[in-house]
Amino acid sequence: MTDRVIQLVSESTRNIPLNFAPVASNAVPVRDTLQRKIHDLRISVTDRCNFRCVYCMPKSVFNKDYQFLPHSELLSFEEIEKIATVFVKLGVEKIRLTGGEPLLRKNLETLIDKLSKLQTLDGKKVELTLTTNGTLLRKKAQVLKNAGLDRVTVSLDALSEGVFRQMNDVDFSVAEVLDGIEAAAEAKLGPIKVNMVVKKGMNDHEIIPMASYFKKTPHILRFIEYMDVGASNGWKMDEVVSSSEVLQRISAELEPLECIDPNYTGEVAERWRYTSGQGEVGVISSVTQAFCKDCSRIRLSTEGKLYTCLFANRGHDIRALIRRQEHQDQTDLLLENAVRNLWAGRTDRYSEIRSANTSQAGDRIEMSYIGG
Ligand code: SAM
Ligand code: SF4
Ligand code: SF4
């Protein structure tokens, strides 16, 4: 039986009009009202997934009655390339492909090939990464690498088969994901990051086995605080295990850790290293330690809406602009103006002002719709 049906075209995906007016300054990279540069573009290439992770796409909501987007609604690869080109011109240096499960999108390597040709403002290759549940990596890793993908992040929430199956809720095995990670390593899609969402009472007893397993590998395990993103997962604050607790547990039970510098300003994960020098772990403290101050990310949904914050409840429809028939020759300029105006007016800092009361949740976009 359906508990609730969440319509994709709802409050949460309503549009805010874009402002195409010419901009006063042509400065790059563009900065928002809090002087944050644009750096990181996350592109969702599908809203579908072969998992039903309980914290992301619970079966009670994402069931056979759920209406996923029809193919005609998805941005085509050419449209994504057009939009990404404008973002790179305005300062984006890193593009992450996500979903849903991005490897379910047919011929994804064609898109990767197009995006891999983009160059940053200082003439370097745009860093191209992908977040996946790993189940299709054995089949696709080498093809993706050949097309120009630089790295992958693989999600894995437990090493114990029972716990993992309980979390993905569709009977995929740990072995399949570990094999996918191995395939990615063989294809040189590293350094590979492994994301573990920690949900209290469900997989927090897997923290030490996971840390211990990945300490012996070159892969970087990152613990993500379970977030109040979307409206379908019934999030409660007392199900969050804080990053500081994760770090304390690893330090006490495995080996002490020391903090190391971020790779760049605005990096989401805080980096820690075992004092023996053997291995690194990361923590993403989206709930207990807001990192809005340096947030340089913008998200493009599967059907072409821009979101300046993961917790936004309204998108900006960019697809309407690129699909309109008239004045095609002006599209690139209007697109650039729109993105400049959008970023220049950005004020988002949800995590900094989040309260324990998440009664506004009904209005927010789903993680599977916008990606991580
Ligand atoms: N399907 C791919 C995967 O699982 O890697 C890509 C999309 S998934 C939405 C991206 C990331 O978001 C995953 O690492 C997932 O674990 C994380 N995620 C999803 N829901 C979350 C939640 N409520 N809190 C924290 N992280 C979440
Ligand atoms: Fe699918 Fe990723 Fe969401 Fe899990 S976290 S349901 S794998 S989109
Ligand atoms: Fe960025 Fe919004 Fe997350 Fe803050 S809450 S870090 S602004 S995505």
Short mmCIF file of C-alpha atoms and ligand atoms in Angstrom, two decimals:
data_model
loop_
_atom_site.label_atom_id
_atom_site.label_comp_id
_atom_site.label_asym_id
_atom_site.label_seq_id
_atom_site.Cartn_x
_atom_site.Cartn_y
_atom_site.Cartn_z
CA MET A 1 0.00 0.00 0.00
CA THR A 2 1.16 3.52 -0.74
CA ASP A 3 1.82 5.60 2.37
CA ARG A 4 2.27 8.83 0.53
CA VAL A 5 2.81 9.79 -3.06
CA ILE A 6 5.36 12.49 -3.61
CA GLN A 7 4.78 14.13 -6.95
CA LEU A 8 7.93 15.40 -8.57
CA VAL A 9 6.08 18.34 -10.04
CA SER A 10 4.93 19.73 -6.74
CA GLU A 11 5.66 22.60 -4.42
CA SER A 12 9.20 21.35 -4.22
CA THR A 13 9.88 21.60 -7.93
CA ARG A 14 7.99 24.80 -8.65
CA ASN A 15 9.99 27.39 -10.47
CA ILE A 16 11.39 30.72 -9.53
CA PRO A 17 11.68 32.93 -12.60
CA LEU A 18 15.16 33.56 -13.92
CA ASN A 19 16.47 37.05 -14.43
CA PHE A 20 17.96 37.48 -17.90
CA ALA A 21 18.83 41.16 -17.51
CA PRO A 22 22.33 42.16 -18.56
CA VAL A 23 24.74 42.18 -15.62
CA ALA A 24 26.73 45.14 -14.41
CA SER A 25 30.01 43.25 -13.93
CA ASN A 26 31.60 40.57 -16.11
CA ALA A 27 33.96 39.44 -13.32
CA VAL A 28 34.80 35.73 -13.02
CA PRO A 29 34.55 33.56 -11.07
CA VAL A 30 31.14 34.83 -10.10
CA ARG A 31 30.53 35.42 -6.37
CA ASP A 32 27.33 35.35 -4.34
CA THR A 33 26.09 37.76 -1.66
CA LEU A 34 28.39 36.08 0.90
CA GLN A 35 31.38 36.35 -1.47
CA ARG A 36 31.37 32.57 -2.15
CA LYS A 37 32.79 31.62 -5.56
CA ILE A 38 31.03 29.18 -7.84
CA HIS A 39 33.26 26.08 -8.07
CA ASP A 40 31.34 22.85 -8.13
CA LEU A 41 28.49 21.83 -10.47
CA ARG A 42 26.53 18.68 -9.63
CA ILE A 43 24.46 17.26 -12.43
CA SER A 44 21.75 14.70 -11.86
CA VAL A 45 21.41 12.54 -14.97
CA THR A 46 18.49 10.38 -13.84
CA ASP A 47 15.92 10.28 -11.06
CA ARG A 48 15.78 6.46 -11.21
CA CYS A 49 17.73 3.99 -9.10
CA ASN A 50 18.15 0.23 -8.74
CA PHE A 51 18.42 0.63 -4.93
CA ARG A 52 15.78 1.69 -2.46
CA CYS A 53 18.02 2.97 0.34
CA VAL A 54 15.82 3.54 3.36
CA TYR A 55 17.24 7.02 3.96
CA CYS A 56 16.90 8.16 0.35
CA MET A 57 14.24 6.30 -1.69
CA PRO A 58 12.12 4.36 0.81
CA LYS A 59 9.99 1.69 -0.89
CA SER A 60 6.84 3.00 0.75
CA VAL A 61 7.12 6.12 -1.43
CA PHE A 62 9.25 5.02 -4.41
CA ASN A 63 7.08 2.07 -5.35
CA LYS A 64 5.47 0.87 -8.60
CA ASP A 65 2.99 3.75 -8.49
CA TYR A 66 5.69 6.36 -8.26
CA GLN A 67 5.92 8.52 -11.34
CA PHE A 68 9.49 8.95 -12.49
CA LEU A 69 10.26 11.50 -15.18
CA PRO A 70 9.49 10.45 -18.77
CA HIS A 71 12.52 10.45 -21.06
CA SER A 72 11.36 13.55 -22.96
CA GLU A 73 11.61 15.56 -19.72
CA LEU A 74 15.28 14.72 -19.16
CA LEU A 75 17.94 17.10 -20.35
CA SER A 76 19.69 15.63 -23.38
CA PHE A 77 23.48 15.27 -23.33
CA GLU A 78 23.74 18.21 -25.75
CA GLU A 79 21.64 20.36 -23.42
CA ILE A 80 23.73 19.37 -20.40
CA GLU A 81 26.90 20.19 -22.32
CA LYS A 82 25.53 23.61 -23.28
CA ILE A 83 24.65 24.45 -19.67
CA ALA A 84 27.92 23.08 -18.27
CA THR A 85 29.90 25.14 -20.78
CA VAL A 86 28.35 28.33 -19.41
CA PHE A 87 29.09 27.30 -15.82
CA VAL A 88 32.70 26.58 -16.63
CA LYS A 89 33.00 29.97 -18.31
CA LEU A 90 31.78 31.51 -15.04
CA GLY A 91 34.27 29.69 -12.81
CA VAL A 92 33.20 26.06 -12.24
CA GLU A 93 36.24 23.76 -11.97
CA LYS A 94 34.64 20.51 -10.90
CA ILE A 95 31.65 18.60 -12.25
CA ARG A 96 30.07 15.66 -10.45
CA LEU A 97 27.55 13.40 -12.16
CA THR A 98 24.98 11.93 -9.84
CA GLY A 99 21.33 10.85 -9.63
CA GLY A 100 19.41 8.64 -8.75
CA GLU A 101 21.91 6.07 -9.97
CA PRO A 102 23.87 7.83 -12.76
CA LEU A 103 25.09 4.59 -14.35
CA LEU A 104 21.49 3.72 -15.22
CA ARG A 105 21.52 6.55 -17.77
CA LYS A 106 22.18 4.94 -21.15
CA ASN A 107 25.44 5.84 -22.94
CA LEU A 108 26.64 8.04 -20.09
CA GLU A 109 30.12 7.82 -21.56
CA THR A 110 28.92 10.02 -24.45
CA LEU A 111 28.18 12.80 -21.96
CA ILE A 112 31.47 12.23 -20.15
CA ASP A 113 33.32 12.52 -23.43
CA LYS A 114 31.69 15.91 -24.09
CA LEU A 115 32.28 17.25 -20.57
CA SER A 116 35.88 16.04 -20.43
CA LYS A 117 36.78 18.55 -23.13
CA LEU A 118 35.80 21.55 -20.98
CA GLN A 119 38.60 23.72 -19.62
CA THR A 120 38.68 25.85 -16.48
CA LEU A 121 39.35 29.60 -16.55
CA ASP A 122 43.07 28.89 -16.18
CA GLY A 123 43.11 26.33 -18.96
CA LYS A 124 43.10 23.07 -16.99
CA LYS A 125 40.83 20.10 -17.60
CA VAL A 126 37.62 20.38 -15.54
CA GLU A 127 37.73 17.70 -12.84
CA LEU A 128 35.07 15.14 -13.71
CA THR A 129 33.75 12.79 -11.04
CA LEU A 130 30.77 10.54 -10.49
CA THR A 131 28.92 9.25 -7.43
CA THR A 132 27.50 5.75 -7.78
CA ASN A 133 26.20 2.84 -5.74
CA GLY A 134 28.84 0.79 -7.58
CA THR A 135 26.69 -2.04 -8.89
CA LEU A 136 27.37 -1.25 -12.56
CA LEU A 137 31.02 -0.33 -12.19
CA ARG A 138 32.39 -3.74 -13.15
CA LYS A 139 30.63 -3.32 -16.48
CA LYS A 140 31.29 0.39 -17.00
CA ALA A 141 34.48 1.54 -15.20
CA GLN A 142 36.92 1.20 -18.10
CA VAL A 143 34.51 2.73 -20.63
CA LEU A 144 33.98 5.69 -18.31
CA LYS A 145 37.72 6.14 -17.82
CA ASN A 146 38.34 5.97 -21.56
CA ALA A 147 35.70 8.66 -22.07
CA GLY A 148 37.52 11.03 -19.68
CA LEU A 149 36.09 10.44 -16.21
CA ASP A 150 38.72 11.26 -13.54
CA ARG A 151 37.40 9.70 -10.32
CA VAL A 152 34.48 7.91 -8.70
CA THR A 153 32.89 8.02 -5.29
CA VAL A 154 31.13 4.79 -4.35
CA SER A 155 28.43 4.60 -1.70
CA LEU A 156 28.58 1.64 0.70
CA ASP A 157 26.84 1.68 4.07
CA ALA A 158 27.99 -1.60 5.63
CA LEU A 159 30.21 -4.64 5.23
CA SER A 160 27.77 -6.98 6.86
CA GLU A 161 25.50 -8.50 4.20
CA GLY A 162 22.43 -8.39 6.45
CA VAL A 163 22.84 -4.72 7.34
CA PHE A 164 23.66 -3.69 3.79
CA ARG A 165 20.66 -5.49 2.33
CA GLN A 166 18.46 -3.95 5.00
CA MET A 167 19.71 -0.49 3.98
CA ASN A 168 19.53 -0.82 0.19
CA ASP A 169 16.27 -2.79 0.56
CA VAL A 170 16.62 -4.59 -2.80
CA ASP A 171 19.00 -7.44 -1.94
CA PHE A 172 22.16 -6.17 -3.61
CA SER A 173 25.20 -7.73 -1.97
CA VAL A 174 28.27 -6.12 -0.44
CA ALA A 175 30.42 -8.32 -2.69
CA GLU A 176 28.96 -6.71 -5.82
CA VAL A 177 29.85 -3.21 -4.58
CA LEU A 178 33.34 -4.24 -3.46
CA ASP A 179 33.86 -5.78 -6.89
CA GLY A 180 32.72 -2.50 -8.46
CA ILE A 181 35.27 -0.60 -6.34
CA GLU A 182 37.96 -3.01 -7.49
CA ALA A 183 36.95 -2.49 -11.13
CA ALA A 184 37.18 1.29 -10.64
CA ALA A 185 40.64 0.92 -9.10
CA GLU A 186 41.76 -1.28 -12.01
CA ALA A 187 40.52 1.40 -14.42
CA LYS A 188 42.52 4.01 -12.46
CA LEU A 189 39.48 6.01 -11.38
CA GLY A 190 41.13 6.88 -8.08
CA PRO A 191 41.68 8.07 -5.49
CA ILE A 192 38.37 6.34 -4.84
CA LYS A 193 36.18 7.73 -2.09
CA VAL A 194 33.69 5.49 -0.33
CA ASN A 195 30.64 7.19 1.21
CA MET A 196 28.94 5.66 4.25
CA VAL A 197 25.76 7.31 5.55
CA VAL A 198 25.53 6.53 9.25
CA LYS A 199 22.06 6.04 10.68
CA LYS A 200 21.82 5.35 14.39
CA GLY A 201 20.52 1.92 15.30
CA MET A 202 20.85 0.74 11.72
CA ASN A 203 24.52 0.71 10.74
CA ASP A 204 26.48 2.61 13.40
CA HIS A 205 27.94 -0.70 14.61
CA GLU A 206 29.53 -0.96 11.14
CA ILE A 207 31.71 2.15 11.65
CA ILE A 208 34.69 0.23 13.04
CA PRO A 209 34.52 -2.75 10.62
CA MET A 210 34.28 -0.32 7.68
CA ALA A 211 37.15 1.87 8.96
CA SER A 212 39.28 -1.17 9.64
CA TYR A 213 38.61 -2.67 6.18
CA PHE A 214 39.32 0.51 4.20
CA LYS A 215 42.39 1.40 6.30
CA LYS A 216 44.12 -1.48 4.52
CA THR A 217 43.22 -0.08 1.08
CA PRO A 218 44.18 3.11 -0.80
CA HIS A 219 40.51 4.19 -0.78
CA ILE A 220 39.25 7.04 1.40
CA LEU A 221 36.25 6.19 3.56
CA ARG A 222 33.98 9.13 4.37
CA PHE A 223 31.29 9.07 7.02
CA ILE A 224 28.23 11.16 6.19
CA GLU A 225 25.83 12.39 8.84
CA TYR A 226 22.31 11.25 8.02
CA MET A 227 20.61 14.38 6.66
CA ASP A 228 17.13 15.83 6.77
CA VAL A 229 17.11 16.16 3.01
CA GLY A 230 13.83 15.62 1.13
CA ALA A 231 10.53 14.73 2.69
CA SER A 232 10.21 10.98 2.34
CA ASN A 233 12.76 9.53 4.78
CA GLY A 234 11.04 10.60 8.04
CA TRP A 235 14.32 12.04 9.36
CA LYS A 236 14.75 12.51 13.11
CA MET A 237 17.64 14.27 14.83
CA ASP A 238 18.13 11.38 17.25
CA GLU A 239 18.97 9.07 14.33
CA VAL A 240 22.02 11.16 13.45
CA VAL A 241 25.44 9.96 14.63
CA SER A 242 27.66 13.04 14.79
CA SER A 243 31.02 13.11 13.02
CA SER A 244 32.73 13.87 16.32
CA GLU A 245 31.31 10.62 17.75
CA VAL A 246 32.51 8.70 14.68
CA LEU A 247 36.02 10.15 15.04
CA GLN A 248 36.11 9.44 18.78
CA ARG A 249 35.04 5.86 18.23
CA ILE A 250 37.68 5.23 15.57
CA SER A 251 40.39 6.94 17.64
CA ALA A 252 39.48 4.90 20.72
CA GLU A 253 38.88 1.52 19.09
CA LEU A 254 41.21 1.49 16.09
CA GLU A 255 43.92 4.13 16.05
CA PRO A 256 44.14 7.85 16.92
CA LEU A 257 43.45 10.31 14.10
CA GLU A 258 44.80 13.77 13.30
CA CYS A 259 43.15 16.48 11.21
CA ILE A 260 44.75 17.41 7.87
CA ASP A 261 44.29 20.38 5.53
CA PRO A 262 41.47 20.45 2.98
CA ASN A 263 42.37 19.98 -0.69
CA TYR A 264 40.62 23.27 -1.54
CA THR A 265 38.41 25.91 0.09
CA GLY A 266 34.83 24.71 0.31
CA GLU A 267 35.68 20.97 0.32
CA VAL A 268 32.74 19.22 1.91
CA ALA A 269 34.59 16.51 3.82
CA GLU A 270 36.88 17.28 6.73
CA ARG A 271 40.03 15.17 6.28
CA TRP A 272 41.61 13.02 9.04
CA ARG A 273 44.66 10.73 8.93
CA TYR A 274 45.70 7.81 11.14
CA THR A 275 48.67 8.92 13.24
CA SER A 276 50.69 5.97 11.91
CA GLY A 277 50.34 7.61 8.49
CA GLN A 278 48.44 4.58 7.19
CA GLY A 279 45.23 5.81 5.60
CA GLU A 280 42.84 8.71 5.57
CA VAL A 281 39.18 9.06 6.53
CA GLY A 282 36.77 11.91 5.94
CA VAL A 283 33.71 13.16 7.77
CA ILE A 284 30.85 15.11 6.26
CA SER A 285 29.08 16.89 9.10
CA SER A 286 26.14 18.33 7.22
CA VAL A 287 23.99 18.35 10.34
CA THR A 288 26.22 19.10 13.32
CA GLN A 289 28.71 21.49 11.71
CA ALA A 290 27.37 23.66 8.96
CA PHE A 291 29.76 24.31 6.10
CA CYS A 292 27.64 26.90 4.32
CA LYS A 293 30.31 29.56 4.83
CA ASP A 294 32.38 28.18 1.94
CA CYS A 295 29.65 26.40 -0.01
CA SER A 296 30.46 26.75 -3.69
CA ARG A 297 28.07 24.15 -5.10
CA ILE A 298 25.19 24.47 -7.54
CA ARG A 299 22.96 21.61 -8.63
CA LEU A 300 21.26 20.88 -11.93
CA SER A 301 18.32 18.51 -11.77
CA THR A 302 17.54 15.78 -14.28
CA GLU A 303 14.94 17.92 -16.02
CA GLY A 304 16.93 21.10 -16.04
CA LYS A 305 16.25 23.02 -12.86
CA LEU A 306 18.98 24.81 -10.98
CA TYR A 307 19.17 24.66 -7.19
CA THR A 308 21.58 26.84 -5.27
CA CYS A 309 21.19 24.78 -2.07
CA LEU A 310 20.53 21.11 -1.35
CA PHE A 311 17.70 22.19 0.95
CA ALA A 312 16.08 24.57 -1.50
CA ASN A 313 12.39 24.14 -2.11
CA ARG A 314 12.23 25.85 -5.49
CA GLY A 315 14.27 25.40 -8.67
CA HIS A 316 15.03 27.72 -11.56
CA ASP A 317 13.96 26.28 -14.90
CA ILE A 318 16.83 26.55 -17.33
CA ARG A 319 15.44 23.96 -19.75
CA ALA A 320 12.58 26.23 -20.80
CA LEU A 321 15.15 28.73 -22.01
CA ILE A 322 17.23 26.30 -24.01
CA ARG A 323 14.22 24.53 -25.54
CA ARG A 324 12.39 27.63 -26.72
CA GLN A 325 12.22 27.96 -30.50
CA GLU A 326 12.70 31.70 -31.00
CA HIS A 327 15.96 33.70 -30.68
CA GLN A 328 18.16 30.59 -30.47
CA ASP A 329 21.19 32.75 -31.29
CA GLN A 330 20.73 34.59 -27.99
CA THR A 331 20.37 31.52 -25.80
CA ASP A 332 23.99 31.34 -24.64
CA LEU A 333 24.05 35.00 -23.64
CA LEU A 334 20.72 34.78 -21.82
CA LEU A 335 21.86 31.61 -20.11
CA GLU A 336 25.02 33.31 -18.93
CA ASN A 337 23.10 36.37 -17.67
CA ALA A 338 20.64 34.13 -15.87
CA VAL A 339 23.37 32.14 -14.10
CA ARG A 340 25.30 35.28 -13.19
CA ASN A 341 22.20 36.92 -11.73
CA LEU A 342 21.18 33.75 -9.93
CA TRP A 343 24.57 33.22 -8.28
CA ALA A 344 25.06 36.94 -7.53
CA GLY A 345 21.79 36.97 -5.58
CA ARG A 346 22.44 33.70 -3.71
CA THR A 347 21.96 33.92 0.07
CA ASP A 348 21.57 30.18 1.00
CA ARG A 349 22.88 28.92 4.33
CA TYR A 350 20.29 26.38 5.40
CA SER A 351 22.56 24.24 7.59
CA GLU A 352 23.69 27.26 9.57
CA ILE A 353 20.15 28.24 10.42
CA ARG A 354 18.57 24.76 10.57
CA SER A 355 16.47 24.19 13.68
CA ALA A 356 15.57 20.90 15.30
CA ASN A 357 12.08 21.51 13.97
CA THR A 358 12.01 20.29 10.36
CA SER A 359 8.33 20.87 9.82
CA GLN A 360 9.09 22.53 6.48
CA ALA A 361 10.35 19.18 5.14
CA GLY A 362 7.25 18.60 2.98
CA ASP A 363 8.48 21.33 0.68
CA ARG A 364 12.01 20.13 0.02
CA ILE A 365 13.53 18.36 -2.97
CA GLU A 366 14.45 14.68 -2.68
CA MET A 367 18.08 13.56 -2.64
CA SER A 368 17.36 11.03 -5.40
CA TYR A 369 16.02 13.88 -7.56
CA ILE A 370 18.94 16.26 -7.14
CA GLY A 371 21.85 13.97 -6.17
CA GLY A 372 24.26 14.33 -3.26
N1 SAM B 1 23.03 6.60 -6.34
C1 SAM B 1 24.30 7.19 -6.16
C2 SAM B 1 24.89 6.80 -4.83
O1 SAM B 1 24.17 6.30 -3.96
O2 SAM B 1 26.11 6.99 -4.67
C3 SAM B 1 24.33 8.69 -6.34
C4 SAM B 1 23.20 9.49 -5.78
S1 SAM B 1 23.04 9.50 -4.03
C5 SAM B 1 21.62 10.50 -3.81
C6 SAM B 1 24.42 10.50 -3.55
C7 SAM B 1 24.86 10.37 -2.11
O3 SAM B 1 23.86 10.89 -1.27
C8 SAM B 1 25.11 8.96 -1.66
O4 SAM B 1 26.43 8.85 -1.13
C9 SAM B 1 24.09 8.75 -0.58
O5 SAM B 1 24.55 7.87 0.39
C10 SAM B 1 23.86 10.14 -0.08
N2 SAM B 1 22.58 10.32 0.62
C11 SAM B 1 21.34 10.04 0.16
N3 SAM B 1 20.40 10.36 1.07
C12 SAM B 1 21.05 10.86 2.15
C13 SAM B 1 20.66 11.36 3.42
N4 SAM B 1 19.38 11.42 3.79
N5 SAM B 1 21.62 11.81 4.26
C14 SAM B 1 22.93 11.77 3.91
N6 SAM B 1 23.37 11.32 2.72
C15 SAM B 1 22.44 10.85 1.85
FE1 SF4 B 2 19.81 5.13 -5.00
FE2 SF4 B 2 21.96 6.46 -4.21
FE3 SF4 B 2 19.56 7.06 -3.20
FE4 SF4 B 2 20.67 4.75 -2.54
S1 SF4 B 2 21.47 6.79 -2.06
S2 SF4 B 2 18.54 5.05 -3.20
S3 SF4 B 2 21.75 4.21 -4.36
S4 SF4 B 2 20.16 7.32 -5.27
FE1 SF4 B 3 25.52 24.64 0.80
FE2 SF4 B 3 22.90 24.73 1.35
FE3 SF4 B 3 24.41 22.72 2.29
FE4 SF4 B 3 24.69 25.20 3.29
S1 SF4 B 3 22.88 23.91 3.43
S2 SF4 B 3 26.33 23.77 2.72
S3 SF4 B 3 24.33 26.44 1.44
S4 SF4 B 3 23.97 23.16 0.12
#
